[in-house]
CSV table of C-alpha atoms and ligand atoms in Angstrom, one decimal:
chain,number,residue,atom,x,y,z
A,30,MET,CA,-26.6,36.0,-34.2
A,31,ARG,CA,-28.5,35.8,-31.0
A,32,VAL,CA,-28.3,38.6,-28.3
A,33,ASN,CA,-26.4,36.4,-25.9
A,34,GLU,CA,-23.8,35.5,-28.6
A,35,ARG,CA,-23.4,38.9,-29.5
A,36,ARG,CA,-22.7,40.1,-25.9
A,37,LEU,CA,-20.2,37.3,-25.4
A,38,LEU,CA,-18.3,38.1,-28.6
A,39,THR,CA,-18.1,41.8,-27.3
A,40,TRP,CA,-16.9,40.8,-24.2
A,41,LEU,CA,-14.2,38.6,-25.5
A,42,VAL,CA,-13.0,41.3,-27.9
A,43,ALA,CA,-12.8,43.7,-24.9
A,44,VAL,CA,-10.7,41.6,-22.9
A,45,THR,CA,-8.5,40.3,-25.7
A,46,LEU,CA,-7.9,44.3,-26.8
A,47,GLY,CA,-7.1,44.7,-23.1
A,48,ALA,CA,-4.4,41.9,-23.3
A,49,ALA,CA,-2.9,43.4,-26.4
A,50,SER,CA,-2.7,46.9,-24.9
A,51,CYS,CA,-0.5,45.5,-22.0
A,52,ALA,CA,2.7,44.1,-20.8
A,53,THR,CA,4.3,40.9,-19.6
A,54,LEU,CA,2.5,37.6,-18.7
A,55,HIS,CA,3.1,36.2,-15.5
A,56,GLY,CA,3.4,32.8,-13.6
A,57,GLY,CA,2.2,29.3,-13.7
A,58,SER,CA,3.0,26.1,-15.4
A,59,GLY,CA,0.3,23.7,-17.0
A,60,SER,CA,-2.3,24.2,-19.7
A,61,GLY,CA,-3.0,28.1,-20.2
A,62,SER,CA,-5.8,29.5,-22.2
A,63,ALA,CA,-5.5,30.0,-26.0
A,64,GLU,CA,-7.2,33.5,-25.7
A,65,ALA,CA,-5.5,35.3,-22.8
A,66,GLY,CA,-7.7,37.4,-20.9
A,67,ALA,CA,-6.6,41.1,-19.9
A,68,VAL,CA,-3.0,40.8,-18.6
A,69,SER,CA,-1.6,44.2,-17.7
A,70,TYR,CA,0.6,44.1,-14.6
A,71,THR,CA,3.6,42.0,-13.4
A,72,PRO,CA,3.5,41.5,-9.6
A,73,PRO,CA,6.8,42.6,-8.0
A,74,ALA,CA,9.5,39.8,-8.1
A,75,ASP,CA,10.2,39.7,-4.4
A,76,PRO,CA,7.5,38.2,-2.1
A,77,PRO,CA,6.7,40.2,0.9
A,78,GLY,CA,7.7,37.8,3.7
A,79,ASP,CA,6.8,38.9,7.2
A,80,MET,CA,6.7,42.7,5.9
A,81,VAL,CA,3.7,44.3,4.3
A,82,LEU,CA,4.5,45.3,0.7
A,83,ALA,CA,2.4,48.0,-0.7
A,84,ALA,CA,1.9,49.0,-4.5
A,85,ALA,CA,-0.1,51.3,-6.4
A,86,THR,CA,-0.9,50.8,-9.9
A,87,GLY,CA,-0.9,54.6,-11.0
A,88,GLY,CA,-3.8,54.0,-13.4
A,89,PRO,CA,-4.9,51.2,-15.5
A,90,GLY,CA,-2.0,49.1,-17.3
A,91,VAL,CA,0.8,51.0,-15.4
A,92,GLN,CA,3.1,48.8,-13.5
A,93,PRO,CA,2.9,48.7,-9.8
A,94,THR,CA,5.9,50.1,-7.9
A,95,PRO,CA,6.3,47.9,-4.7
A,96,ARG,CA,7.6,49.7,-1.6
A,97,LEU,CA,7.5,48.7,2.0
A,98,ALA,CA,4.3,50.0,3.6
A,99,GLN,CA,4.9,52.4,6.5
A,100,PRO,CA,3.3,52.3,10.1
A,101,GLY,CA,0.4,54.6,10.2
A,102,ASP,CA,-1.1,53.4,7.1
A,103,PRO,CA,-4.4,51.8,8.2
A,104,TYR,CA,-4.4,49.0,5.6
A,105,ARG,CA,-0.5,48.3,6.4
A,106,ASP,CA,-1.3,48.3,10.2
A,107,ALA,CA,-4.4,46.2,10.0
A,108,LEU,CA,-2.9,43.8,7.7
A,109,ALA,CA,0.4,43.2,9.8
A,110,ASP,CA,-1.7,42.8,13.0
A,111,ALA,CA,-3.9,40.2,11.4
A,112,TYR,CA,-1.0,38.3,10.0
A,113,LYS,CA,0.9,38.1,13.3
A,114,SER,CA,-2.2,37.4,15.5
A,115,PHE,CA,-3.1,34.2,13.5
A,116,LYS,CA,0.3,33.1,12.0
A,117,GLY,CA,0.6,30.5,14.9
A,118,LEU,CA,-3.0,29.3,14.9
A,119,ALA,CA,-3.0,25.6,14.2
A,120,GLU,CA,-6.7,24.8,14.2
A,121,GLY,CA,-8.1,23.0,11.2
A,122,LYS,CA,-7.1,20.3,8.8
A,123,ASN,CA,-6.2,20.3,4.9
A,124,ALA,CA,-8.8,18.9,2.7
A,125,ASP,CA,-7.9,15.3,1.5
A,126,TYR,CA,-10.9,14.0,-0.2
A,127,ILE,CA,-9.0,15.4,-2.9
A,128,PRO,CA,-5.7,13.4,-2.3
A,129,ILE,CA,-3.2,16.0,-3.7
A,130,LEU,CA,-4.7,19.0,-1.3
A,131,GLY,CA,-3.9,17.0,1.8
A,132,LYS,CA,-0.1,17.2,0.7
A,133,VAL,CA,0.1,21.0,0.7
A,134,ASP,CA,2.0,22.7,3.4
A,135,PRO,CA,-0.4,23.6,6.1
A,136,SER,CA,1.7,26.5,7.4
A,137,LEU,CA,1.4,28.4,4.2
A,138,TYR,CA,-0.4,31.7,5.1
A,139,GLY,CA,-0.8,34.8,3.0
A,140,LEU,CA,-2.9,38.1,3.3
A,141,VAL,CA,-3.6,40.5,0.5
A,142,ILE,CA,-5.9,43.7,0.4
A,143,VAL,CA,-6.6,45.4,-2.9
A,144,THR,CA,-8.4,48.5,-2.9
A,145,VAL,CA,-11.1,49.7,-5.6
A,146,HIS,CA,-8.4,52.4,-6.5
A,147,GLY,CA,-5.8,49.8,-7.4
A,148,ALA,CA,-3.5,49.9,-4.3
A,149,VAL,CA,-2.4,46.4,-3.1
A,150,TYR,CA,-1.1,45.3,0.3
A,151,GLU,CA,0.4,41.8,0.7
A,152,ILE,CA,2.0,40.0,3.4
A,153,GLY,CA,3.3,36.3,3.8
A,154,SER,CA,2.5,33.5,1.3
A,155,ALA,CA,0.6,36.2,-0.9
A,156,ARG,CA,2.1,35.1,-4.1
A,157,ASP,CA,2.3,31.1,-3.5
A,158,GLU,CA,-0.3,29.4,-5.8
A,159,PHE,CA,-2.9,26.9,-4.9
A,160,SER,CA,-5.9,25.7,-6.6
A,161,ILE,CA,-8.9,28.1,-6.5
A,162,GLN,CA,-11.6,25.4,-6.2
A,163,SER,CA,-14.9,26.9,-4.9
A,164,VAL,CA,-13.8,30.5,-4.9
A,165,SER,CA,-14.0,30.1,-8.9
A,166,LYS,CA,-17.7,29.6,-8.5
A,167,PRO,CA,-19.0,33.3,-8.3
A,168,PHE,CA,-16.7,34.5,-11.2
A,169,SER,CA,-18.2,31.8,-13.5
A,170,LEU,CA,-21.6,32.9,-12.2
A,171,ALA,CA,-20.7,36.3,-13.2
A,172,ARG,CA,-20.1,35.5,-16.8
A,173,VAL,CA,-23.3,33.4,-17.0
A,174,ILE,CA,-25.5,36.3,-15.5
A,175,GLU,CA,-23.9,38.4,-18.3
A,176,THR,CA,-24.5,35.8,-21.2
A,177,ALA,CA,-27.6,33.9,-20.2
A,178,GLY,CA,-29.1,36.4,-18.1
A,179,PRO,CA,-29.9,36.8,-14.3
A,180,ASP,CA,-33.5,35.4,-14.8
A,181,ALA,CA,-32.1,32.0,-16.4
A,182,VAL,CA,-29.8,31.8,-13.5
A,183,ASN,CA,-32.8,32.2,-11.1
A,184,LYS,CA,-35.1,29.8,-13.0
A,185,ARG,CA,-32.7,27.0,-13.7
A,186,ILE,CA,-30.2,26.9,-10.7
A,187,GLY,CA,-31.7,29.1,-8.1
A,188,VAL,CA,-30.2,31.7,-5.9
A,189,ASN,CA,-31.5,30.5,-2.4
A,190,ALA,CA,-29.2,29.1,0.5
A,191,THR,CA,-29.5,25.4,0.8
A,192,GLY,CA,-28.2,25.4,4.4
A,193,GLN,CA,-26.6,22.1,3.7
A,194,LYS,CA,-22.7,21.1,2.8
A,195,PHE,CA,-21.5,22.2,-0.4
A,196,ASN,CA,-21.6,18.7,-2.0
A,197,SER,CA,-24.8,18.0,-0.6
A,198,ILE,CA,-27.1,15.2,-2.5
A,199,LEU,CA,-29.8,15.6,0.2
A,200,ALA,CA,-30.4,19.4,-0.5
A,201,ILE,CA,-30.9,18.4,-4.3
A,202,ASP,CA,-33.6,15.8,-3.5
A,203,LEU,CA,-35.2,18.0,-0.8
A,204,LEU,CA,-35.5,21.1,-3.2
A,205,LYS,CA,-36.9,18.7,-5.9
A,206,ASN,CA,-39.7,18.4,-3.6
A,207,ILE,CA,-40.3,22.0,-2.8
A,208,PRO,CA,-41.5,23.5,-6.1
A,209,SER,CA,-40.9,27.3,-6.0
A,210,ASP,CA,-44.0,27.7,-7.8
A,211,GLU,CA,-46.9,25.4,-9.4
A,212,LYS,CA,-44.7,24.1,-12.3
A,213,HIS,CA,-41.4,25.0,-11.4
A,214,VAL,CA,-38.6,23.3,-9.3
A,215,ILE,CA,-34.9,24.5,-8.9
A,216,PRO,CA,-33.2,21.5,-7.3
A,217,ALA,CA,-29.5,22.6,-8.0
A,218,GLY,CA,-29.8,25.0,-5.0
A,219,ASN,CA,-27.6,28.0,-5.9
A,220,PRO,CA,-24.4,28.6,-8.1
A,221,LEU,CA,-22.0,28.3,-5.1
A,222,VAL,CA,-22.8,24.7,-4.0
A,223,ASN,CA,-21.5,22.1,-6.3
A,224,ALA,CA,-24.7,21.1,-7.9
A,225,GLY,CA,-25.4,24.5,-9.0
A,226,ALA,CA,-21.8,25.5,-10.0
A,227,ILE,CA,-21.8,22.5,-12.5
A,228,SER,CA,-25.1,23.5,-13.7
A,229,THR,CA,-23.7,27.0,-14.2
A,230,VAL,CA,-21.0,25.7,-16.2
A,231,ASP,CA,-23.7,23.5,-18.2
A,232,LEU,CA,-25.6,26.7,-18.6
A,233,LEU,CA,-22.9,29.0,-20.0
A,234,PRO,CA,-23.9,30.1,-23.5
A,235,VAL,CA,-20.8,30.1,-25.9
A,236,ALA,CA,-20.8,31.7,-29.3
A,237,ARG,CA,-20.7,29.2,-32.3
A,238,GLY,CA,-17.3,27.8,-32.9
A,239,MET,CA,-16.1,28.7,-29.6
A,240,ASP,CA,-14.5,26.5,-27.0
A,241,LYS,CA,-16.3,26.7,-23.7
A,242,TRP,CA,-13.1,26.2,-21.4
A,243,SER,CA,-11.3,29.3,-23.2
A,244,VAL,CA,-14.6,31.2,-22.1
A,245,ILE,CA,-14.2,30.1,-18.6
A,246,LEU,CA,-10.6,30.5,-18.4
A,247,GLY,CA,-10.5,33.9,-20.2
A,248,ASN,CA,-13.1,35.0,-17.7
A,249,LEU,CA,-11.2,34.3,-14.6
A,250,GLU,CA,-8.2,35.8,-16.3
A,251,ALA,CA,-10.0,39.1,-16.7
A,252,PHE,CA,-10.9,39.1,-13.1
A,253,ALA,CA,-7.4,38.4,-11.9
A,254,GLY,CA,-5.9,40.9,-14.4
A,255,ARG,CA,-3.2,38.2,-15.6
A,256,LYS,CA,-2.8,34.9,-17.5
A,257,LEU,CA,-3.8,32.0,-15.3
A,258,ALA,CA,-3.3,28.2,-15.7
A,259,VAL,CA,-4.8,24.8,-14.6
A,260,ASN,CA,-2.5,22.8,-12.1
A,261,ASP,CA,-2.4,19.5,-14.1
A,262,GLU,CA,-1.8,17.6,-10.9
A,263,VAL,CA,-4.7,18.8,-9.1
A,264,TYR,CA,-7.0,18.5,-12.2
A,265,LYS,CA,-5.9,14.8,-12.4
A,266,SER,CA,-6.1,14.1,-8.5
A,267,GLU,CA,-9.5,15.3,-8.5
A,268,SER,CA,-10.7,13.8,-11.9
A,269,GLU,CA,-9.8,10.4,-10.5
A,270,THR,CA,-11.5,10.9,-7.1
A,271,ASN,CA,-14.7,13.0,-8.0
A,272,THR,CA,-17.2,10.0,-7.6
A,273,HIS,CA,-19.6,12.1,-5.3
A,274,ASN,CA,-19.8,14.9,-8.1
A,275,ARG,CA,-20.3,12.2,-10.7
A,276,ALA,CA,-23.6,11.1,-8.5
A,277,ILE,CA,-24.7,14.8,-8.4
A,278,VAL,CA,-24.5,15.2,-12.3
A,279,GLN,CA,-26.4,12.1,-12.9
A,280,LEU,CA,-28.9,13.1,-10.5
A,281,LEU,CA,-29.3,16.6,-12.2
A,282,LYS,CA,-29.3,15.2,-15.6
A,283,ASP,CA,-32.2,13.1,-14.5
A,284,TYR,CA,-33.8,16.3,-13.0
A,285,GLU,CA,-33.4,18.0,-16.4
A,286,VAL,CA,-31.2,20.8,-14.6
A,287,ILE,CA,-28.3,19.8,-16.8
A,288,GLN,CA,-29.3,19.8,-20.3
A,289,GLY,CA,-25.8,18.9,-22.0
A,290,ASP,CA,-23.6,16.0,-21.6
A,291,PRO,CA,-23.2,15.8,-17.7
A,292,MET,CA,-19.7,14.3,-17.5
A,293,GLU,CA,-18.7,17.3,-19.9
A,294,ALA,CA,-20.0,19.7,-17.5
A,295,LEU,CA,-18.3,17.9,-14.7
A,296,ASP,CA,-15.0,17.9,-16.5
A,297,LEU,CA,-15.1,21.5,-17.3
A,298,TYR,CA,-16.1,22.3,-13.6
A,299,THR,CA,-13.2,20.1,-12.3
A,300,ARG,CA,-10.8,22.2,-14.6
A,301,GLN,CA,-12.2,25.4,-13.3
A,302,CYS,CA,-11.6,24.5,-9.8
A,303,SER,CA,-7.9,23.3,-10.5
A,304,VAL,CA,-6.9,26.7,-11.8
A,305,SER,CA,-3.8,28.1,-9.9
A,306,VAL,CA,-4.1,31.4,-8.2
A,307,SER,CA,-2.7,33.2,-5.2
A,308,ALA,CA,-3.9,35.2,-2.5
A,309,ARG,CA,-3.1,38.2,-4.5
A,310,ASP,CA,-5.2,37.1,-7.4
A,311,LEU,CA,-8.2,36.4,-5.3
A,312,ALA,CA,-7.8,39.9,-3.7
A,313,VAL,CA,-7.7,41.5,-7.3
A,314,MET,CA,-10.7,39.3,-8.5
A,315,GLY,CA,-12.5,40.3,-5.3
A,316,ALA,CA,-11.7,43.9,-5.9
A,317,THR,CA,-13.0,43.8,-9.4
A,318,LEU,CA,-16.4,42.9,-7.7
A,319,ALA,CA,-16.0,45.4,-5.0
A,320,ASN,CA,-15.4,48.1,-7.9
A,321,GLY,CA,-18.9,47.5,-9.9
A,322,GLY,CA,-17.1,44.9,-12.1
A,323,ARG,CA,-14.0,47.0,-13.3
A,324,ASN,CA,-10.7,45.5,-12.5
A,325,PRO,CA,-8.9,48.1,-10.6
A,326,LEU,CA,-5.5,47.1,-12.0
A,327,THR,CA,-6.3,46.6,-15.6
A,328,GLY,CA,-9.3,49.2,-16.0
A,329,VAL,CA,-11.1,46.5,-17.8
A,330,GLN,CA,-15.0,46.4,-17.3
A,331,VAL,CA,-15.2,42.7,-16.8
A,332,VAL,CA,-19.1,42.7,-16.0
A,333,ALA,CA,-21.6,45.1,-15.6
A,334,PRO,CA,-22.2,46.8,-12.1
A,335,SER,CA,-25.5,45.2,-12.1
A,336,THR,CA,-23.8,41.8,-12.4
A,337,ALA,CA,-21.3,42.3,-9.7
A,338,ALA,CA,-24.1,43.4,-7.4
A,339,GLN,CA,-26.1,40.2,-8.0
A,340,VAL,CA,-23.1,38.1,-7.6
A,341,LEU,CA,-22.4,39.6,-4.3
A,342,ALA,CA,-26.0,39.1,-3.2
A,343,VAL,CA,-25.5,35.2,-3.7
A,344,VAL,CA,-22.1,35.3,-2.2
A,345,SER,CA,-23.5,37.1,0.8
A,346,THR,CA,-26.2,34.3,1.5
A,347,ALA,CA,-24.3,31.3,0.5
A,348,GLY,CA,-20.5,31.9,0.1
A,349,LEU,CA,-19.4,29.9,3.3
A,350,TYR,CA,-22.2,27.2,2.7
A,351,GLU,CA,-23.9,25.9,5.8
A,352,THR,CA,-22.0,28.6,8.2
A,353,THR,CA,-22.9,31.6,6.0
A,354,GLY,CA,-25.4,32.9,8.4
A,355,GLU,CA,-23.1,32.9,11.3
A,356,TRP,CA,-20.2,34.5,9.3
A,357,LEU,CA,-22.7,37.3,8.1
A,358,TYR,CA,-23.8,37.8,11.7
A,359,LYS,CA,-20.5,38.0,13.3
A,360,VAL,CA,-18.4,39.7,10.2
A,361,GLY,CA,-20.7,41.2,7.9
A,362,VAL,CA,-19.3,40.8,4.5
A,363,PRO,CA,-19.8,38.6,1.4
A,364,ALA,CA,-17.0,35.9,1.4
A,365,LYS,CA,-16.3,32.7,-0.7
A,366,SER,CA,-14.1,29.9,0.2
A,367,GLY,CA,-12.5,27.0,-1.5
A,368,VAL,CA,-11.1,23.7,-0.2
A,369,GLY,CA,-7.6,24.8,-1.7
A,370,GLY,CA,-7.3,27.1,1.4
A,371,GLY,CA,-8.4,30.4,-0.5
A,372,ILE,CA,-11.0,33.0,0.7
A,373,VAL,CA,-12.0,36.1,-1.1
A,374,ALA,CA,-14.0,38.7,1.0
A,375,ILE,CA,-15.5,41.8,-0.5
A,376,VAL,CA,-16.3,45.2,0.9
A,377,PRO,CA,-18.5,46.7,-2.0
A,378,GLY,CA,-17.1,50.0,-3.1
A,379,LYS,CA,-14.0,50.0,-1.0
A,380,PHE,CA,-11.8,46.8,-1.0
A,381,ALA,CA,-11.3,43.1,-1.1
A,382,VAL,CA,-9.1,40.6,0.9
A,383,GLY,CA,-7.6,37.4,-0.7
A,384,THR,CA,-6.1,34.9,2.0
A,385,PHE,CA,-4.6,31.7,1.7
A,386,SER,CA,-4.1,29.0,4.5
A,387,PRO,CA,-4.9,25.4,3.7
A,388,PRO,CA,-6.5,24.1,7.0
A,389,LEU,CA,-10.2,23.9,7.0
A,390,ASP,CA,-13.1,23.9,9.6
A,391,PRO,CA,-15.7,21.1,9.0
A,392,ALA,CA,-17.8,23.2,6.6
A,393,GLY,CA,-14.6,23.6,4.3
A,394,ASN,CA,-13.6,27.0,5.0
A,395,SER,CA,-10.0,28.1,5.9
A,396,VAL,CA,-9.8,28.5,9.6
A,397,ARG,CA,-6.9,31.1,9.7
A,398,GLY,CA,-8.5,32.9,6.7
A,399,GLN,CA,-11.8,33.5,8.4
A,400,ARG,CA,-10.0,34.7,11.4
A,401,ALA,CA,-7.7,37.1,9.5
A,402,VAL,CA,-10.8,38.6,7.6
A,403,GLU,CA,-12.7,39.1,10.6
A,404,ALA,CA,-10.0,41.0,12.4
A,405,LEU,CA,-9.3,43.0,9.3
A,406,ILE,CA,-12.9,43.9,8.9
A,407,GLN,CA,-13.3,44.8,12.6
A,408,LYS,CA,-10.2,47.1,12.3
A,409,LEU,CA,-10.7,48.6,9.0
A,410,GLY,CA,-14.7,48.7,8.9
A,411,GLY,CA,-16.7,47.4,6.1
A,412,ASN,CA,-19.5,45.5,7.7
A,413,ILE,CA,-22.3,46.0,5.0
A,414,PHE,CA,-24.9,46.2,7.8
A,415,ALA,CA,-23.2,48.6,10.1
A,416,ALA,CA,-24.5,52.2,9.9
A,417,LYS,CA,-23.7,55.3,11.9
A,418,PRO,CA,-26.6,56.8,13.3
A,419,VAL,CA,-27.6,60.2,11.8
A,420,GLY,CA,-29.9,63.0,13.3
A,421,ARG,CA,-30.0,64.5,16.9
A,422,SER,CA,-29.9,61.9,19.4
A,423,ARG,CA,-32.2,62.3,22.3
A,424,GLU,CA,-31.1,61.7,25.7
A,425,THR,CA,-31.4,58.6,27.3
A,426,LYS,CA,-33.0,58.7,30.9
A,427,ALA,CA,-30.4,58.0,33.7
A,428,GLU,CA,-32.7,55.4,35.2
A,429,GLY,CA,-32.5,53.1,32.2
A,430,PRO,CA,-35.2,51.8,29.7
A,431,PRO,CA,-38.7,51.4,31.1
A,432,ALA,CA,-39.7,48.2,33.0
A,433,PRO,CA,-41.1,45.4,30.8
A,434,MET,CA,-45.0,45.4,30.8
A,435,GLY,CA,-46.4,42.7,33.2
A,436,PRO,CA,-49.9,41.8,34.3
A,437,PRO,CA,-51.3,44.6,36.2
A,438,ALA,CA,-51.1,44.3,39.8
A,439,PRO,CA,-54.4,43.1,41.6
A,440,VAL,CA,-56.1,46.1,43.2
A,441,ALA,CA,-56.9,45.2,46.8
A,442,GLY,CA,-60.6,43.8,47.2
A,443,LYS,CA,-60.9,43.0,43.5
A,444,SER,CA,-60.1,40.0,41.5
A,445,PRO,CA,-57.5,40.4,38.6
A,446,PRO,CA,-58.8,41.1,35.2
A,447,GLN,CA,-59.6,38.1,33.0
A,448,PRO,CA,-58.6,37.8,29.3
A,449,ALA,CA,-61.2,39.4,27.0
A,450,ALA,CA,-63.8,36.7,25.5
A,451,VAL,CA,-63.2,36.0,21.8
A,452,ALA,CA,-66.2,37.2,19.7
A,453,GLY,CA,-67.5,34.8,17.2
A,454,LYS,CA,-66.6,31.4,16.4
A,455,ASN,CA,-63.3,29.8,15.2
B,9,DON,O1,-16.2,19.8,-6.1
B,9,DON,C1,-15.5,19.8,-5.4
B,9,DON,O2,-15.7,19.2,-4.2
B,9,DON,C2,-14.4,20.8,-5.3
B,9,DON,N1,-13.8,20.9,-6.5
B,9,DON,C3,-14.7,22.2,-4.7
B,9,DON,C4,-15.3,22.3,-3.3
B,9,DON,C5,-15.0,23.5,-2.5
B,9,DON,O3,-13.9,24.2,-2.8
B,9,DON,C6,-15.9,23.8,-1.5
B,9,DON,N2,-15.6,24.9,-0.8
B,9,DON,N3,-15.0,25.2,0.4
């Protein structure tokens, strides 16, 4: 048995044992996985509505007890404020290039925070399910880093931002003409654009006799800490209309990035994007990355801390596609969006936010979700680039900073100095 196969089997045994030791399965119609991932808590039955519900797990596998969060709790206050501030915001438009997404109620709006200690805060449509779409991509990337290794991802898919739209064909062809070294080109871009995400699924190694789909779904379940299912209507709608992605996979096959059957890779990717999740699930999945790869609700170590760090690096540079730089500049946390209206934002070592609101900006990112995360991070802190100065501060001079250096003023009776002659020849 090869090393990768052994790692994959070890992981599957671990998550299945996690499932065996835990409680009720929850939610979702459609086609679930044969091998359920770790499932160890049941979200409280009553949705939070306009109040913030809080629950603490009390330790891995212990059922959370929901209660109304009290004013003065910083997470509660920040969540209640962000929710209220953007509830009436009507900017953006549902994705409709996947026809069924255009029919989702645009007023649905939910926000959830999950901390690395397993506290859950939720408000609004926190439990309403929607298709995960591109928010699935970092989690499949994590599994591929674990099984194929970080170098394989770097060499075959790449980890640099493309600066182009998520489904750009132009980016693939541009990168094809920019070798990363003498022999090597990595035209898929990165694992978060469609080209790279489909290639990630193609690259995913599976142990002999194992079905790739159950590995993909079992992995998402281990991150979410509960059983998940494909929304069959979304899968059908997307499969019937994904002509652009079909062009991408044929090009990637021609460029030898996709090595298996391109239509099979596309089908697995489309199913992955059609998995139903809630904002609450996204927050738990994000909190697992924030917590060094360990799910704070189930206690299962889903991926290694080093894998979580590598995934977060890629999410930081490419999570919101062509607007990622602007996002990082303004908000300063890694975040990943999906055209279903979900966003997950991660503050390593602290907490993650899951949001759901279908109307999107032109880059394909939820408008309200971005605004709410920005407000939460400003209130709670978490900008990964922000640092408090340490050491003794020196007094700033009352008259302010020194004047900018200009050319010296000419001395009376003398001509101004000329630039020094350049020695030698060019
Ligand atoms: O392949 C697609 O176009 C969709 N399944 C996923 C795109 C997506 O979610 C882009 N993210 N904002």
